[in-house]
Amino acid sequence: CSGSILWLLRVRFFFFFVLMIRRPPRSTLSSSSAASDVYKRQTYPSSSHHHNTTIGLRINPQLGQGSIGQLSTALATSKFGIGLLDAKSEIKAAFKNHPSFVKMLHVHTGSQGIGLKMMVEGVKAIVDLAEEINASGDGGSCTVIDIGGGLPVNFASDEYTPTFASYVAALKEGVPALFSGRYSIITEFGRSLSAKAGILASRVEYVKVNGGRRIVQQHIGADLAIRTVWQPENWKLRVDVYNLYEKATDAAEKGDVVARTPTGVLRPLDAATDVQTDVAGPCCLGGDLMCADRALPATVLPL
């Protein structure tokens, strides 16, 4: 219709969105599930049809919990890994009894909510164990260290903190043996690589006021931002509002009617008019909110 206004609401989120229903944890001949305690790495020599397999053990250093309990995997009672304090002798025996293929140790202390200090302590625990195995002289050896991922992401701004460089510096200071040249190092970074790589954008469908609360209805919700909806205190996302159209300059247009031709430029709205707002998603769920009671421009209007 004439004089339509298009407002875009932008939510900073992950670049990749996959809804995945996982089977019970299981390993195959070529790979291991995320919840498996046995990790496999295979190489296929070009001159042979046979493959060489390196088997690794996921170790739980049992260091305790980070700031998000559900994502902490180094609790004493965690379902992940083989407890270092519970089964150290059995772990060492696996390297001694199977020296031809048990050659790797793996650790992952958690995903988000884990500080650099705790991450470094987790890596140090398995490197110290590897050094002990290699010095035992009983025929076993550890040649591969998988330090996992878990580098936390700062969702509050565009700033990258902590950085990969700061993590490397902390590892060099706290676990110098990791960089001795005696080990191949594997990493499994995920969120820290992709979290700031893209945005979600939606048009505003409608705006209303219920019980004195302003509600902006749009098309992003629990279908994509599952963690933000169910645990907003841990997964708070930034929300920005943009206008894709400019005010008309043609004298034939009246008042603040907006030109129908887009400028091609997203322009942020004036924050001086901010009012407390809920941004609601499309799902049939009362808690399907991208943010609640957030200060957003009062000039937001639907398409």
Coordinates of N, CA, C and O in Angstrom, one line a residue, residues 67 110-120 149-171 189 191-196:
S67 N 30.6 -20.9 34.8 CA 29.5 -20.0 35.2 C 28.2 -20.5 34.6 O 27.1 -20.1 35.1
G110 N 34.5 -27.3 28.8 CA 33.1 -26.8 28.7 C 32.9 -25.9 27.5 O 33.9 -25.6 26.7
S111 N 31.7 -25.5 27.2 CA 31.4 -24.6 26.1 C 30.7 -23.4 26.6 O 29.5 -23.5 27.0
Q112 N 31.3 -22.2 26.5 CA 30.8 -21.0 27.0 C 30.7 -21.0 28.6 O 30.4 -22.0 29.2
G113 N 31.0 -19.9 29.2 CA 31.0 -19.9 30.7 C 32.3 -20.4 31.3 O 32.3 -20.6 32.5
I114 N 33.3 -20.8 30.5 CA 34.5 -21.3 31.0 C 35.6 -20.3 30.7 O 35.9 -19.9 29.6
G115 N 36.3 -19.8 31.8 CA 37.3 -18.8 31.6 C 38.6 -19.4 31.2 O 38.8 -20.6 31.2
L116 N 39.5 -18.5 30.7 CA 40.8 -19.0 30.2 C 41.6 -19.7 31.3 O 42.3 -20.7 31.0
K117 N 41.5 -19.3 32.5 CA 42.3 -20.0 33.6 C 41.8 -21.5 33.7 O 42.7 -22.4 33.7
M118 N 40.5 -21.7 33.7 CA 40.1 -23.1 33.8 C 40.4 -23.9 32.5 O 40.7 -25.1 32.6
M119 N 40.3 -23.3 31.3 CA 40.7 -23.9 30.1 C 42.1 -24.4 30.1 O 42.4 -25.5 29.8
V120 N 43.0 -23.5 30.6 CA 44.4 -23.8 30.6 C 44.7 -24.9 31.6 O 45.5 -25.8 31.4
G149 N 37.6 -27.3 22.4 CA 37.2 -25.9 22.0 C 36.8 -25.2 23.3 O 37.5 -25.3 24.3
G150 N 35.7 -24.5 23.3 CA 35.2 -23.9 24.5 C 35.6 -22.5 24.7 O 35.2 -21.9 25.7
L151 N 36.4 -21.8 23.8 CA 36.8 -20.5 24.0 C 35.5 -19.6 24.1 O 34.7 -19.6 23.1
P152 N 35.2 -18.9 25.2 CA 34.0 -18.2 25.3 C 33.9 -17.0 24.4 O 34.9 -16.5 23.9
V153 N 32.6 -16.6 24.1 CA 32.3 -15.5 23.2 C 31.7 -14.3 24.0 O 30.8 -14.5 24.8
N154 N 32.1 -13.1 23.6 CA 31.5 -11.9 24.2 C 30.3 -11.5 23.3 O 30.5 -11.0 22.2
F155 N 29.1 -11.8 23.8 CA 27.9 -11.4 23.1 C 27.5 -10.0 23.3 O 26.5 -9.5 22.6
A156 N 28.1 -9.2 24.2 CA 27.7 -7.9 24.5 C 28.1 -6.8 23.5 O 27.5 -5.8 23.5
S157 N 29.1 -7.1 22.7 CA 29.5 -6.1 21.8 C 30.2 -6.8 20.6 O 30.3 -8.0 20.5
D158 N 30.7 -6.0 19.7 CA 31.5 -6.5 18.5 C 32.9 -6.9 18.9 O 33.6 -7.4 18.1
E159 N 33.3 -6.5 20.1 CA 34.7 -6.8 20.5 C 34.9 -8.3 20.7 O 34.1 -9.0 21.2
Y160 N 36.1 -8.8 20.2 CA 36.5 -10.2 20.3 C 37.3 -10.3 21.6 O 38.4 -9.9 21.7
T161 N 36.6 -10.9 22.6 CA 37.3 -11.1 23.9 C 36.7 -12.3 24.6 O 35.5 -12.4 24.7
P162 N 37.6 -13.3 25.1 CA 39.0 -13.3 24.9 C 39.4 -13.7 23.4 O 38.5 -14.3 22.7
T163 N 40.6 -13.4 23.0 CA 41.0 -13.6 21.7 C 41.8 -15.0 21.6 O 42.2 -15.5 22.7
F164 N 41.9 -15.5 20.4 CA 42.7 -16.7 20.3 C 44.2 -16.4 20.7 O 44.8 -17.3 21.3
A165 N 44.7 -15.2 20.4 CA 46.0 -14.9 20.8 C 46.2 -14.9 22.3 O 47.2 -15.3 22.8
S166 N 45.2 -14.4 23.0 CA 45.3 -14.4 24.5 C 45.2 -15.8 25.0 O 45.9 -16.1 26.0
Y167 N 44.5 -16.7 24.4 CA 44.4 -18.1 24.8 C 45.8 -18.8 24.5 O 46.3 -19.5 25.4
V168 N 46.4 -18.5 23.4 CA 47.7 -19.1 23.1 C 48.7 -18.6 24.1 O 49.6 -19.4 24.6
A169 N 48.7 -17.3 24.4 CA 49.6 -16.8 25.4 C 49.5 -17.4 26.7 O 50.5 -17.7 27.4
A170 N 48.2 -17.6 27.1 CA 48.0 -18.3 28.4 C 48.4 -19.7 28.4 O 49.0 -20.2 29.4
L171 N 48.3 -20.4 27.3 CA 48.7 -21.8 27.2 C 50.2 -21.9 27.2 O 50.8 -22.8 27.9
F189 N 37.4 -25.7 17.9 CA 36.7 -24.5 18.1 C 35.5 -24.4 17.3 O 35.5 -24.8 16.1
R191 N 31.9 -22.2 18.4 CA 31.2 -20.9 18.6 C 32.1 -19.7 18.4 O 31.8 -18.7 17.9
S192 N 33.3 -19.8 18.9 CA 34.3 -18.7 18.9 C 34.7 -18.4 17.4 O 35.2 -17.3 17.2
L193 N 34.5 -19.3 16.5 CA 34.8 -19.0 15.1 C 33.6 -18.4 14.4 O 33.7 -17.6 13.5
S194 N 32.3 -18.8 14.8 CA 31.2 -18.5 14.0 C 30.2 -17.4 14.6 O 29.4 -16.9 13.9
A195 N 30.4 -17.2 15.9 CA 29.3 -16.4 16.6 C 29.2 -15.0 16.1 O 28.1 -14.4 16.1
K196 N 30.3 -14.4 15.6 CA 30.2 -13.0 15.1 C 30.3 -12.9 13.6 O 30.6 -11.9 13.0

